[in-house]
PDB file of C-alpha atoms and ligand atoms in Angstrom:
ATOM      1  CA  MET F 531     -19.933  44.301  12.787  1.00  0.00           C
ATOM      2  CA  ARG F 532     -16.268  44.913  12.281  1.00  0.00           C
ATOM      3  CA  THR F 533     -15.445  41.583  13.895  1.00  0.00           C
ATOM      4  CA  ALA F 534     -17.846  39.680  11.599  1.00  0.00           C
ATOM      5  CA  LYS F 535     -16.048  41.229   8.604  1.00  0.00           C
ATOM      6  CA  LEU F 536     -12.608  40.268   9.940  1.00  0.00           C
ATOM      7  CA  ILE F 537     -13.757  36.749  10.550  1.00  0.00           C
ATOM      8  CA  ARG F 538     -15.094  36.543   6.998  1.00  0.00           C
ATOM      9  CA  ILE F 539     -11.795  37.793   5.596  1.00  0.00           C
ATOM     10  CA  SER F 540      -9.767  35.378   7.524  1.00  0.00           C
ATOM     11  CA  LEU F 541     -12.045  32.543   6.498  1.00  0.00           C
ATOM     12  CA  ILE F 542     -11.582  33.433   2.897  1.00  0.00           C
ATOM     13  CA  LEU F 543      -7.783  33.610   3.466  1.00  0.00           C
ATOM     14  CA  ALA F 544      -7.667  30.227   5.128  1.00  0.00           C
ATOM     15  CA  LEU F 545      -9.718  28.691   2.226  1.00  0.00           C
ATOM     16  CA  PHE F 546      -7.329  30.359  -0.282  1.00  0.00           C
ATOM     17  CA  THR F 547      -4.201  29.075   1.609  1.00  0.00           C
ATOM     18  CA  ALA F 548      -5.693  25.568   1.722  1.00  0.00           C
ATOM     19  CA  LEU F 549      -6.236  25.588  -2.026  1.00  0.00           C
ATOM     20  CA  LEU F 550      -2.793  26.808  -2.685  1.00  0.00           C
ATOM     21  CA  ALA F 551      -1.336  24.216  -0.401  1.00  0.00           C
ATOM     22  CA  ALA F 552      -3.333  21.465  -2.217  1.00  0.00           C
ATOM     23  CA  CYS F 553      -2.090  22.633  -5.675  1.00  0.00           C
ATOM     24  CA  ALA F 554       1.495  22.700  -4.444  1.00  0.00           C
ATOM     25  CA  LEU F 555       1.430  19.211  -3.087  1.00  0.00           C
ATOM     26  CA  PRO F 556       2.033  16.548  -5.652  1.00  0.00           C
ATOM     27  CA  ALA F 557       2.292  13.804  -3.062  1.00  0.00           C
ATOM     28  CA  PRO F 558       1.363  13.304   0.565  1.00  0.00           C
ATOM     29  CA  PRO F 559       3.801  15.141   2.849  1.00  0.00           C
ATOM     30  CA  GLN F 560       6.651  12.912   3.757  1.00  0.00           C
ATOM     31  CA  GLU F 561       9.964  13.107   5.573  1.00  0.00           C
ATOM     32  CA  GLN F 562      12.976  14.135   3.549  1.00  0.00           C
ATOM     33  CA  PRO F 563      15.335  11.145   3.193  1.00  0.00           C
ATOM     34  CA  ALA F 564      19.018  11.696   4.120  1.00  0.00           C
ATOM     35  CA  LEU F 565      22.121  10.169   2.506  1.00  0.00           C
ATOM     36  CA  THR F 566      23.132   8.291   5.613  1.00  0.00           C
ATOM     37  CA  GLY F 567      23.611   4.670   6.476  1.00  0.00           C
ATOM     38  CA  ASP F 568      25.724   2.120   4.707  1.00  0.00           C
ATOM     39  CA  ALA F 569      23.295   0.270   2.442  1.00  0.00           C
ATOM     40  CA  LEU F 570      20.916   1.141  -0.398  1.00  0.00           C
ATOM     41  CA  ARG F 571      17.375   1.380   0.938  1.00  0.00           C
ATOM     42  CA  VAL F 572      13.839   2.271  -0.118  1.00  0.00           C
ATOM     43  CA  GLU F 573      11.828   4.910   1.828  1.00  0.00           C
ATOM     44  CA  ASN F 574       8.382   6.587   1.650  1.00  0.00           C
ATOM     45  CA  ALA F 575       6.745   4.007  -0.541  1.00  0.00           C
ATOM     46  CA  TRP F 576       3.059   4.759  -1.251  1.00  0.00           C
ATOM     47  CA  ALA F 577       0.413   3.856  -3.832  1.00  0.00           C
ATOM     48  CA  ARG F 578      -2.259   6.012  -5.377  1.00  0.00           C
ATOM     49  CA  PRO F 579      -5.830   4.904  -5.043  1.00  0.00           C
ATOM     50  CA  SER F 580      -7.064   3.380  -8.253  1.00  0.00           C
ATOM     51  CA  PRO F 581     -10.222   4.845  -9.857  1.00  0.00           C
ATOM     52  CA  MET F 582     -13.223   2.637  -9.680  1.00  0.00           C
ATOM     53  CA  SER F 583     -13.190   1.502 -13.347  1.00  0.00           C
ATOM     54  CA  ALA F 584      -9.432   1.255 -13.964  1.00  0.00           C
ATOM     55  CA  GLY F 585      -7.530  -1.884 -13.270  1.00  0.00           C
ATOM     56  CA  ASN F 586      -4.150  -0.199 -13.033  1.00  0.00           C
ATOM     57  CA  GLY F 587      -2.262   1.506 -10.330  1.00  0.00           C
ATOM     58  CA  ALA F 588       0.998   3.179  -9.424  1.00  0.00           C
ATOM     59  CA  VAL F 589       3.447   3.079  -6.584  1.00  0.00           C
ATOM     60  CA  TYR F 590       5.893   5.801  -5.746  1.00  0.00           C
ATOM     61  CA  LEU F 591       8.944   5.606  -3.589  1.00  0.00           C
ATOM     62  CA  THR F 592      12.414   7.042  -2.850  1.00  0.00           C
ATOM     63  CA  ILE F 593      15.580   5.107  -3.399  1.00  0.00           C
ATOM     64  CA  VAL F 594      18.456   6.183  -1.043  1.00  0.00           C
ATOM     65  CA  ASN F 595      21.942   5.055  -2.050  1.00  0.00           C
ATOM     66  CA  PRO F 596      24.438   6.340   0.503  1.00  0.00           C
ATOM     67  CA  THR F 597      27.104   3.842  -0.807  1.00  0.00           C
ATOM     68  CA  ASP F 598      30.000   4.491  -3.204  1.00  0.00           C
ATOM     69  CA  GLN F 599      28.579   1.841  -5.554  1.00  0.00           C
ATOM     70  CA  ALA F 600      26.258   2.571  -8.516  1.00  0.00           C
ATOM     71  CA  ASP F 601      23.205   0.291  -8.623  1.00  0.00           C
ATOM     72  CA  ARG F 602      20.111  -0.025 -10.803  1.00  0.00           C
ATOM     73  CA  LEU F 603      16.463  -0.776 -10.045  1.00  0.00           C
ATOM     74  CA  VAL F 604      15.818  -3.511 -12.652  1.00  0.00           C
ATOM     75  CA  ALA F 605      12.465  -4.921 -11.710  1.00  0.00           C
ATOM     76  CA  ALA F 606       9.409  -4.656  -9.409  1.00  0.00           C
ATOM     77  CA  ASP F 607       6.736  -7.138  -8.408  1.00  0.00           C
ATOM     78  CA  SER F 608       3.633  -7.123  -6.229  1.00  0.00           C
ATOM     79  CA  PRO F 609       1.044  -9.714  -5.193  1.00  0.00           C
ATOM     80  CA  ALA F 610      -1.531  -6.884  -5.706  1.00  0.00           C
ATOM     81  CA  ALA F 611      -1.190  -6.910  -9.527  1.00  0.00           C
ATOM     82  CA  GLU F 612      -0.948  -9.392 -12.388  1.00  0.00           C
ATOM     83  CA  ASN F 613       1.871  -7.535 -13.837  1.00  0.00           C
ATOM     84  CA  VAL F 614       4.297  -4.920 -12.614  1.00  0.00           C
ATOM     85  CA  GLU F 615       6.492  -2.670 -14.813  1.00  0.00           C
ATOM     86  CA  LEU F 616       8.776   0.177 -14.341  1.00  0.00           C
ATOM     87  CA  HIS F 617       7.521   3.329 -16.141  1.00  0.00           C
ATOM     88  CA  GLU F 618       8.352   6.949 -16.638  1.00  0.00           C
ATOM     89  CA  THR F 619       5.961   9.765 -17.507  1.00  0.00           C
ATOM     90  CA  VAL F 620       7.430  12.103 -19.983  1.00  0.00           C
ATOM     91  CA  ASN F 621       6.311  15.426 -21.409  1.00  0.00           C
ATOM     92  CA  ASP F 622       6.097  14.935 -25.201  1.00  0.00           C
ATOM     93  CA  GLY F 623       5.525  18.327 -26.666  1.00  0.00           C
ATOM     94  CA  GLY F 624       3.048  19.250 -24.015  1.00  0.00           C
ATOM     95  CA  VAL F 625       1.347  15.820 -23.860  1.00  0.00           C
ATOM     96  CA  MET F 626       1.998  13.764 -20.770  1.00  0.00           C
ATOM     97  CA  ARG F 627       2.599  10.169 -21.666  1.00  0.00           C
ATOM     98  CA  MET F 628       4.106   7.236 -19.930  1.00  0.00           C
ATOM     99  CA  GLU F 629       6.731   5.033 -21.277  1.00  0.00           C
ATOM    100  CA  PRO F 630       7.915   1.542 -20.142  1.00  0.00           C
ATOM    101  CA  ARG F 631      11.508   1.485 -18.921  1.00  0.00           C
ATOM    102  CA  PRO F 632      12.419  -2.207 -19.341  1.00  0.00           C
ATOM    103  CA  ASP F 633      16.011  -1.408 -18.359  1.00  0.00           C
ATOM    104  CA  GLY F 634      14.879   0.142 -15.068  1.00  0.00           C
ATOM    105  CA  PHE F 635      16.404   3.168 -13.389  1.00  0.00           C
ATOM    106  CA  PRO F 636      20.001   3.790 -12.646  1.00  0.00           C
ATOM    107  CA  VAL F 637      20.979   4.696  -9.128  1.00  0.00           C
ATOM    108  CA  GLU F 638      24.218   6.688  -8.971  1.00  0.00           C
ATOM    109  CA  PRO F 639      26.560   6.338  -5.974  1.00  0.00           C
ATOM    110  CA  LYS F 640      25.594   8.711  -3.114  1.00  0.00           C
ATOM    111  CA  SER F 641      22.361   9.654  -4.770  1.00  0.00           C
ATOM    112  CA  ILE F 642      18.561   9.725  -4.107  1.00  0.00           C
ATOM    113  CA  VAL F 643      16.261   8.658  -6.868  1.00  0.00           C
ATOM    114  CA  GLU F 644      12.597   9.726  -6.467  1.00  0.00           C
ATOM    115  CA  LEU F 645       9.709   7.830  -8.045  1.00  0.00           C
ATOM    116  CA  LYS F 646       6.917  10.409  -7.985  1.00  0.00           C
ATOM    117  CA  PRO F 647       3.717  11.455  -9.737  1.00  0.00           C
ATOM    118  CA  GLY F 648       4.534  12.808 -13.154  1.00  0.00           C
ATOM    119  CA  GLY F 649       7.850  11.022 -13.341  1.00  0.00           C
ATOM    120  CA  LYS F 650       9.275   7.534 -12.708  1.00  0.00           C
ATOM    121  CA  HIS F 651       6.857   5.071 -11.139  1.00  0.00           C
ATOM    122  CA  VAL F 652       6.178   1.402 -10.360  1.00  0.00           C
ATOM    123  CA  MET F 653       3.228   0.554 -12.678  1.00  0.00           C
ATOM    124  CA  LEU F 654       0.669  -2.028 -11.352  1.00  0.00           C
ATOM    125  CA  LEU F 655      -1.119  -3.550 -14.290  1.00  0.00           C
ATOM    126  CA  GLY F 656      -4.175  -5.691 -13.687  1.00  0.00           C
ATOM    127  CA  LEU F 657      -5.000  -4.988 -10.085  1.00  0.00           C
ATOM    128  CA  LYS F 658      -6.499  -7.914  -8.375  1.00  0.00           C
ATOM    129  CA  GLU F 659      -8.722  -5.546  -6.405  1.00  0.00           C
ATOM    130  CA  PRO F 660      -9.212  -1.763  -6.439  1.00  0.00           C
ATOM    131  CA  LEU F 661      -6.733   0.143  -4.217  1.00  0.00           C
ATOM    132  CA  GLU F 662      -8.508   2.280  -1.593  1.00  0.00           C
ATOM    133  CA  VAL F 663      -7.061   4.788   0.796  1.00  0.00           C
ATOM    134  CA  GLY F 664      -6.062   3.008   4.031  1.00  0.00           C
ATOM    135  CA  GLN F 665      -5.064  -0.260   2.346  1.00  0.00           C
ATOM    136  CA  GLU F 666      -1.554  -1.421   2.233  1.00  0.00           C
ATOM    137  CA  ILE F 667       0.250  -3.422  -0.524  1.00  0.00           C
ATOM    138  CA  GLN F 668       3.588  -5.223  -0.663  1.00  0.00           C
ATOM    139  CA  VAL F 669       5.985  -4.319  -3.415  1.00  0.00           C
ATOM    140  CA  THR F 670       9.251  -6.130  -4.043  1.00  0.00           C
ATOM    141  CA  LEU F 671      11.967  -4.217  -5.843  1.00  0.00           C
ATOM    142  CA  THR F 672      14.955  -5.929  -7.421  1.00  0.00           C
ATOM    143  CA  PHE F 673      18.237  -4.094  -7.575  1.00  0.00           C
ATOM    144  CA  GLU F 674      21.233  -5.253  -9.766  1.00  0.00           C
ATOM    145  CA  LYS F 675      23.571  -5.233  -6.704  1.00  0.00           C
ATOM    146  CA  ALA F 676      21.477  -4.724  -3.609  1.00  0.00           C
ATOM    147  CA  GLY F 677      19.085  -7.641  -4.562  1.00  0.00           C
ATOM    148  CA  GLU F 678      15.506  -7.709  -3.508  1.00  0.00           C
ATOM    149  CA  ILE F 679      13.996  -5.189  -1.179  1.00  0.00           C
ATOM    150  CA  THR F 680      10.344  -5.561  -0.122  1.00  0.00           C
ATOM    151  CA  VAL F 681       8.456  -2.649   1.132  1.00  0.00           C
ATOM    152  CA  THR F 682       4.883  -2.009   2.340  1.00  0.00           C
ATOM    153  CA  ALA F 683       3.176   0.835   0.407  1.00  0.00           C
ATOM    154  CA  PRO F 684       0.091   2.375   2.074  1.00  0.00           C
ATOM    155  CA  VAL F 685      -2.545   3.694  -0.351  1.00  0.00           C
ATOM    156  CA  LYS F 686      -2.687   7.448  -0.024  1.00  0.00           C
ATOM    157  CA  GLU F 687      -4.762  10.253  -1.535  1.00  0.00           C
ATOM    158  CA  MET F 688      -2.919  12.179  -4.243  1.00  0.00           C
ATOM    159  CA  GLY F 689      -2.330  15.920  -3.865  1.00  0.00           C
ATOM    160  CA  GLU F 690      -4.938  18.058  -5.748  1.00  0.00           C
ATOM    161  CA  GLY F 691      -4.153  18.963  -9.316  1.00  0.00           C
ATOM    162  CA  MET F 692      -1.949  15.913  -9.967  1.00  0.00           C
ATOM    163  CA  GLU F 693      -4.686  13.720 -11.471  1.00  0.00           C
ATOM    164  CA  MET F 694      -2.789  13.216 -14.791  1.00  0.00           C
ATOM    165  CA  GLY F 695       0.606  11.794 -15.386  1.00  0.00           C
ATOM    166  CA  LYS F 696       0.849   8.902 -13.081  1.00  0.00           C
TER     167      LYS F 696
HETATM  168 CU1   CU V1004       2.812   3.819 -15.935  1.00  0.00          CU
END
């Protein structure tokens, strides 16, 4: 009797913890990048799955610049989409809205720039096919100084509660 009650309580606790964890996770768990090495690099690239009806997608990634030189992400391209733009989601008086960033994103010396849900992102416009979890797409990023860097972005499920603000 007592044991059954305990099991029920721990089940409820486990469920509660799972829900909390889901809400706290804006992106799939990933390794924390370190400011090591001697060249600018791109880590942890991933794409969100595209909804059935929508023809757009988003790619997130982390730019790691361990060098003393400032750089800038100026463009992105992918064979998966007709058009690729650099965007940033901004909070405009409580309304989340994304804006194109035609000048790209500055990367300071010895810094890490995160493109993540609700912030900076690579916008895929006109997907050639819907993105489903398990697929991978290629994304080529052009930096002012570091040049072109091509990464593979697996399509991963978003964390719960982060549906808006891509
Ligand atoms: Cu966008």
